[in-house]
Amino acid sequence: MQEETSLFLVPTPIGNLEDITLRAIRVLKEVDVVLAEDTRTSGKLLHHLGIDKRMHSHHLHNEHKAVAHLVERLKGGEKMALVSDAGTPGISDPGFLLVRACLQEGIKVECLPGATAFVPALVKSGFSSERFTFEGFLPVKKGRQTRLESLKNEERTMIFYESPHRILKTLTQFAEYFGPERQASVSRELTKMFEETLNGSLEELVKIFTTKAIKGEFVLVVEGCK
């Protein structure tokens, strides 16, 4: 085990810049390189924190090609921090392939605790958090109906991420597969100035979003089947 070489997974704020931890700031200052999903977005955060650090782009489109090279550099003694645009790396964001490769090569990986969107959305939904399933983004086309059908009788609270241009379609399909009376909670712009959470039946939420101006990224929490 090469304890001296490390990859740090560093959560970054999902909106409110005060949600960065002291440990995250220290790690970002100490590593040799910051691997960023979008160097422009992460560059603004580092500038806000007063950190001048070498950055490399690491996103879904180049992750497969970059992993082997990064592993060799880590084995050579470099310390790296992986960040996503917002939240915890690896949660519906790049990170899984690099972490797996590092573990296979005996490279120490540390994941710092920190911001992630689905936890506050779940807690403030009022639904049971003792048992839940995080589904992330549904397939856009292929496999979407199959996934919805498989979740129809799921008894645990279900959590989904969704983009603004698909939120109405997704709520409509939820009502179709889970039933219009199934209760749900929709949160958007978490930790930001215009944070909003709407609760109600899926039928009620569909009506709301049919006429509502839709902006921001969404977390949908759906009550489990009773």
mmCIF file of C-alpha atoms in Angstrom:
data_model
loop_
_atom_site.group_PDB
_atom_site.id
_atom_site.type_symbol
_atom_site.label_atom_id
_atom_site.label_comp_id
_atom_site.label_asym_id
_atom_site.label_seq_id
_atom_site.Cartn_x
_atom_site.Cartn_y
_atom_site.Cartn_z
ATOM 1 C CA MET A 1 0.000 0.000 0.000
ATOM 2 C CA GLN A 2 1.422 3.338 -1.057
ATOM 3 C CA GLU A 3 0.208 5.377 1.928
ATOM 4 C CA GLU A 4 2.185 8.449 0.847
ATOM 5 C CA THR A 5 0.237 8.907 -2.408
ATOM 6 C CA SER A 6 -3.367 9.956 -2.220
ATOM 7 C CA LEU A 7 -6.411 10.980 -4.171
ATOM 8 C CA PHE A 8 -8.761 13.245 -2.234
ATOM 9 C CA LEU A 9 -12.446 13.507 -3.188
ATOM 10 C CA VAL A 10 -13.407 17.010 -2.117
ATOM 11 C CA PRO A 11 -17.074 18.104 -1.956
ATOM 12 C CA THR A 12 -17.706 21.678 -3.059
ATOM 13 C CA PRO A 13 -20.695 23.939 -2.294
ATOM 14 C CA ILE A 14 -23.897 23.255 -4.241
ATOM 15 C CA GLY A 15 -24.767 26.948 -4.104
ATOM 16 C CA ASN A 16 -23.848 28.750 -0.913
ATOM 17 C CA LEU A 17 -20.078 29.247 -0.857
ATOM 18 C CA GLU A 18 -20.084 29.172 2.965
ATOM 19 C CA ASP A 19 -20.727 25.424 2.775
ATOM 20 C CA ILE A 20 -17.062 24.605 2.098
ATOM 21 C CA THR A 21 -15.385 22.908 5.070
ATOM 22 C CA LEU A 22 -12.127 23.967 6.717
ATOM 23 C CA ARG A 23 -10.668 20.559 5.915
ATOM 24 C CA ALA A 24 -11.621 20.893 2.237
ATOM 25 C CA ILE A 25 -9.856 24.258 2.050
ATOM 26 C CA ARG A 26 -6.722 22.801 3.655
ATOM 27 C CA VAL A 27 -6.644 19.829 1.262
ATOM 28 C CA LEU A 28 -7.134 22.047 -1.799
ATOM 29 C CA LYS A 29 -4.171 24.127 -0.650
ATOM 30 C CA GLU A 30 -1.928 21.118 0.011
ATOM 31 C CA VAL A 31 -2.446 18.959 -3.095
ATOM 32 C CA ASP A 32 -0.320 19.286 -6.214
ATOM 33 C CA VAL A 33 -3.203 19.291 -8.693
ATOM 34 C CA VAL A 34 -6.961 19.867 -8.646
ATOM 35 C CA LEU A 35 -8.928 17.686 -11.066
ATOM 36 C CA ALA A 36 -12.057 19.640 -11.971
ATOM 37 C CA GLU A 37 -15.194 18.778 -13.910
ATOM 38 C CA ASP A 38 -15.121 22.326 -15.309
ATOM 39 C CA THR A 39 -11.951 24.300 -14.617
ATOM 40 C CA ARG A 40 -13.806 27.599 -15.117
ATOM 41 C CA THR A 41 -16.387 26.787 -12.431
ATOM 42 C CA SER A 42 -13.871 25.374 -9.958
ATOM 43 C CA GLY A 43 -11.435 28.164 -10.805
ATOM 44 C CA LYS A 44 -13.950 30.706 -9.524
ATOM 45 C CA LEU A 45 -14.266 28.781 -6.254
ATOM 46 C CA LEU A 46 -10.499 28.531 -5.805
ATOM 47 C CA HIS A 47 -10.153 32.249 -6.536
ATOM 48 C CA HIS A 48 -12.849 32.983 -3.943
ATOM 49 C CA LEU A 49 -10.889 30.899 -1.418
ATOM 50 C CA GLY A 50 -7.609 32.600 -2.300
ATOM 51 C CA ILE A 51 -6.078 29.372 -3.623
ATOM 52 C CA ASP A 52 -3.739 29.412 -6.621
ATOM 53 C CA LYS A 53 -3.463 25.820 -7.786
ATOM 54 C CA ARG A 54 -2.667 23.931 -10.962
ATOM 55 C CA MET A 55 -5.875 22.477 -12.461
ATOM 56 C CA HIS A 56 -6.682 19.738 -14.948
ATOM 57 C CA SER A 57 -10.008 19.037 -16.631
ATOM 58 C CA HIS A 58 -11.580 15.712 -15.602
ATOM 59 C CA HIS A 59 -15.143 15.154 -16.815
ATOM 60 C CA LEU A 60 -17.432 12.430 -18.138
ATOM 61 C CA HIS A 61 -16.197 12.813 -21.709
ATOM 62 C CA ASN A 62 -12.485 12.323 -20.988
ATOM 63 C CA GLU A 63 -12.608 10.183 -17.845
ATOM 64 C CA HIS A 64 -11.986 6.829 -19.551
ATOM 65 C CA LYS A 65 -8.930 8.118 -21.424
ATOM 66 C CA ALA A 66 -7.459 10.026 -18.469
ATOM 67 C CA VAL A 67 -7.625 7.400 -15.712
ATOM 68 C CA ALA A 68 -4.522 5.357 -16.589
ATOM 69 C CA HIS A 69 -2.342 8.467 -16.911
ATOM 70 C CA LEU A 70 -3.596 9.911 -13.617
ATOM 71 C CA VAL A 71 -2.992 6.641 -11.792
ATOM 72 C CA GLU A 72 0.621 6.610 -12.978
ATOM 73 C CA ARG A 73 1.110 10.154 -11.746
ATOM 74 C CA LEU A 74 -0.413 9.279 -8.374
ATOM 75 C CA LYS A 75 1.875 6.250 -8.114
ATOM 76 C CA GLY A 76 4.740 8.635 -8.818
ATOM 77 C CA GLY A 77 3.947 10.612 -5.674
ATOM 78 C CA GLU A 78 1.618 13.412 -6.785
ATOM 79 C CA LYS A 79 -1.299 14.320 -4.555
ATOM 80 C CA MET A 80 -4.547 15.218 -6.284
ATOM 81 C CA ALA A 81 -7.948 16.535 -5.303
ATOM 82 C CA LEU A 82 -10.965 15.647 -7.430
ATOM 83 C CA VAL A 83 -13.863 18.113 -7.384
ATOM 84 C CA SER A 84 -17.099 18.330 -9.363
ATOM 85 C CA ASP A 85 -18.899 21.514 -10.343
ATOM 86 C CA ALA A 86 -20.989 21.223 -7.167
ATOM 87 C CA GLY A 87 -21.465 18.634 -4.441
ATOM 88 C CA THR A 88 -19.617 15.385 -3.822
ATOM 89 C CA PRO A 89 -17.586 13.863 -6.693
ATOM 90 C CA GLY A 90 -18.876 10.479 -7.811
ATOM 91 C CA ILE A 91 -22.515 11.232 -6.979
ATOM 92 C CA SER A 92 -24.002 11.561 -10.492
ATOM 93 C CA ASP A 93 -20.655 13.120 -11.417
ATOM 94 C CA PRO A 94 -17.221 11.841 -12.572
ATOM 95 C CA GLY A 95 -15.092 9.976 -10.048
ATOM 96 C CA PHE A 96 -16.083 6.319 -9.950
ATOM 97 C CA LEU A 97 -13.624 5.107 -12.612
ATOM 98 C CA LEU A 98 -10.654 6.911 -11.085
ATOM 99 C CA VAL A 99 -11.447 5.743 -7.553
ATOM 100 C CA ARG A 100 -11.797 2.132 -8.684
ATOM 101 C CA ALA A 101 -8.512 2.258 -10.600
ATOM 102 C CA CYS A 102 -6.691 3.773 -7.617
ATOM 103 C CA LEU A 103 -7.975 1.109 -5.247
ATOM 104 C CA GLN A 104 -6.916 -1.632 -7.670
ATOM 105 C CA GLU A 105 -3.400 -0.159 -7.697
ATOM 106 C CA GLY A 106 -3.187 0.174 -3.903
ATOM 107 C CA ILE A 107 -3.362 3.972 -3.947
ATOM 108 C CA LYS A 108 -4.926 5.499 -0.881
ATOM 109 C CA VAL A 109 -8.204 7.338 -1.539
ATOM 110 C CA GLU A 110 -9.867 9.676 0.941
ATOM 111 C CA CYS A 111 -13.353 11.125 0.585
ATOM 112 C CA LEU A 112 -14.089 14.214 2.639
ATOM 113 C CA PRO A 113 -17.615 14.707 3.999
ATOM 114 C CA GLY A 114 -19.459 17.707 2.681
ATOM 115 C CA ALA A 115 -22.175 19.178 0.520
ATOM 116 C CA THR A 116 -24.494 16.995 -1.533
ATOM 117 C CA ALA A 117 -27.936 17.952 -2.814
ATOM 118 C CA PHE A 118 -30.019 14.878 -2.067
ATOM 119 C CA VAL A 119 -29.506 14.809 1.723
ATOM 120 C CA PRO A 120 -31.118 18.186 2.559
ATOM 121 C CA ALA A 121 -33.878 17.505 0.011
ATOM 122 C CA LEU A 122 -34.640 14.162 1.657
ATOM 123 C CA VAL A 123 -34.590 15.490 5.209
ATOM 124 C CA LYS A 124 -36.829 18.492 4.474
ATOM 125 C CA SER A 125 -39.304 16.408 2.423
ATOM 126 C CA GLY A 126 -40.879 14.976 5.562
ATOM 127 C CA PHE A 127 -40.775 11.424 4.166
ATOM 128 C CA SER A 128 -39.112 8.516 5.943
ATOM 129 C CA SER A 129 -35.325 8.675 5.788
ATOM 130 C CA GLU A 130 -34.752 5.405 7.646
ATOM 131 C CA ARG A 131 -34.693 3.543 4.325
ATOM 132 C CA PHE A 132 -34.334 5.250 0.966
ATOM 133 C CA THR A 133 -32.976 4.642 -2.520
ATOM 134 C CA PHE A 134 -30.998 7.201 -4.495
ATOM 135 C CA GLU A 135 -31.756 6.830 -8.210
ATOM 136 C CA GLY A 136 -29.909 9.891 -9.518
ATOM 137 C CA PHE A 137 -30.866 10.846 -13.080
ATOM 138 C CA LEU A 138 -33.289 8.556 -14.881
ATOM 139 C CA PRO A 139 -32.215 7.301 -18.322
ATOM 140 C CA VAL A 140 -33.177 9.933 -20.890
ATOM 141 C CA LYS A 141 -34.511 7.460 -23.478
ATOM 142 C CA LYS A 142 -33.403 3.828 -23.522
ATOM 143 C CA GLY A 143 -34.311 2.035 -20.299
ATOM 144 C CA ARG A 144 -36.379 4.879 -18.856
ATOM 145 C CA GLN A 145 -39.744 3.085 -18.883
ATOM 146 C CA THR A 146 -38.151 -0.118 -17.620
ATOM 147 C CA ARG A 147 -36.629 1.764 -14.666
ATOM 148 C CA LEU A 148 -39.938 3.437 -13.816
ATOM 149 C CA GLU A 149 -41.780 0.130 -14.002
ATOM 150 C CA SER A 150 -39.244 -1.483 -11.659
ATOM 151 C CA LEU A 151 -39.729 1.295 -9.101
ATOM 152 C CA LYS A 152 -43.535 1.255 -9.129
ATOM 153 C CA ASN A 153 -43.777 -0.920 -6.017
ATOM 154 C CA GLU A 154 -40.618 0.357 -4.274
ATOM 155 C CA GLU A 155 -41.459 0.766 -0.581
ATOM 156 C CA ARG A 156 -38.474 2.951 0.289
ATOM 157 C CA THR A 157 -38.412 6.708 -0.209
ATOM 158 C CA MET A 158 -37.019 7.413 -3.692
ATOM 159 C CA ILE A 159 -34.700 10.299 -4.607
ATOM 160 C CA PHE A 160 -34.041 11.558 -8.134
ATOM 161 C CA TYR A 161 -32.057 14.363 -9.770
ATOM 162 C CA GLU A 162 -33.600 16.189 -12.709
ATOM 163 C CA SER A 163 -32.832 19.047 -15.059
ATOM 164 C CA PRO A 164 -35.233 21.976 -15.598
ATOM 165 C CA HIS A 165 -36.181 21.048 -19.159
ATOM 166 C CA ARG A 166 -37.289 17.516 -18.146
ATOM 167 C CA ILE A 167 -38.888 18.170 -14.760
ATOM 168 C CA LEU A 168 -42.479 18.354 -16.051
ATOM 169 C CA LYS A 169 -42.077 15.222 -18.186
ATOM 170 C CA THR A 170 -40.631 13.328 -15.237
ATOM 171 C CA LEU A 171 -43.383 14.389 -12.812
ATOM 172 C CA THR A 172 -46.002 13.427 -15.412
ATOM 173 C CA GLN A 173 -44.445 9.988 -15.827
ATOM 174 C CA PHE A 174 -44.198 9.559 -12.063
ATOM 175 C CA ALA A 175 -47.932 10.227 -11.802
ATOM 176 C CA GLU A 176 -48.538 7.678 -14.547
ATOM 177 C CA TYR A 177 -46.392 4.911 -13.045
ATOM 178 C CA PHE A 178 -46.673 5.593 -9.307
ATOM 179 C CA GLY A 179 -50.220 6.952 -9.241
ATOM 180 C CA PRO A 180 -51.450 10.571 -9.179
ATOM 181 C CA GLU A 181 -52.077 10.509 -5.411
ATOM 182 C CA ARG A 182 -48.511 9.457 -4.513
ATOM 183 C CA GLN A 183 -46.929 12.179 -2.368
ATOM 184 C CA ALA A 184 -43.728 13.860 -3.463
ATOM 185 C CA SER A 185 -41.437 16.787 -2.716
ATOM 186 C CA VAL A 186 -39.607 18.905 -5.282
ATOM 187 C CA SER A 187 -36.634 21.042 -4.208
ATOM 188 C CA ARG A 188 -34.706 23.420 -6.424
ATOM 189 C CA GLU A 189 -31.783 25.801 -6.027
ATOM 190 C CA LEU A 190 -30.848 24.262 -2.655
ATOM 191 C CA THR A 191 -28.740 26.557 -0.410
ATOM 192 C CA LYS A 192 -29.146 29.429 -2.907
ATOM 193 C CA MET A 193 -31.053 32.698 -2.624
ATOM 194 C CA PHE A 194 -34.149 31.384 -4.409
ATOM 195 C CA GLU A 195 -34.264 27.960 -2.720
ATOM 196 C CA GLU A 196 -37.744 26.468 -2.939
ATOM 197 C CA THR A 197 -39.422 23.221 -1.909
ATOM 198 C CA LEU A 198 -42.915 22.240 -3.034
ATOM 199 C CA ASN A 199 -44.821 19.320 -1.499
ATOM 200 C CA GLY A 200 -47.996 17.591 -2.625
ATOM 201 C CA SER A 201 -49.395 14.742 -4.663
ATOM 202 C CA LEU A 202 -47.814 14.049 -8.029
ATOM 203 C CA GLU A 203 -51.028 15.241 -9.673
ATOM 204 C CA GLU A 204 -50.837 18.549 -7.800
ATOM 205 C CA LEU A 205 -47.166 19.008 -8.632
ATOM 206 C CA VAL A 206 -47.798 18.360 -12.340
ATOM 207 C CA LYS A 207 -50.431 21.112 -12.324
ATOM 208 C CA ILE A 208 -48.032 23.501 -10.581
ATOM 209 C CA PHE A 209 -45.172 22.913 -13.011
ATOM 210 C CA THR A 210 -47.462 23.101 -16.035
ATOM 211 C CA THR A 211 -47.774 26.860 -15.470
ATOM 212 C CA LYS A 212 -44.740 27.611 -13.297
ATOM 213 C CA ALA A 213 -41.557 29.200 -14.638
ATOM 214 C CA ILE A 214 -38.952 26.447 -14.396
ATOM 215 C CA LYS A 215 -35.380 27.342 -13.466
ATOM 216 C CA GLY A 216 -32.565 25.666 -11.539
ATOM 217 C CA GLU A 217 -31.542 22.074 -10.843
ATOM 218 C CA PHE A 218 -34.065 19.821 -9.112
ATOM 219 C CA VAL A 219 -34.122 17.068 -6.503
ATOM 220 C CA LEU A 220 -37.304 14.984 -6.464
ATOM 221 C CA VAL A 221 -38.207 12.950 -3.399
ATOM 222 C CA VAL A 222 -41.074 10.483 -3.832
ATOM 223 C CA GLU A 223 -42.788 8.644 -1.014
ATOM 224 C CA GLY A 224 -42.454 4.893 -1.171
ATOM 225 C CA CYS A 225 -45.329 2.593 -2.116
ATOM 226 C CA LYS A 226 -47.564 1.737 0.826
#
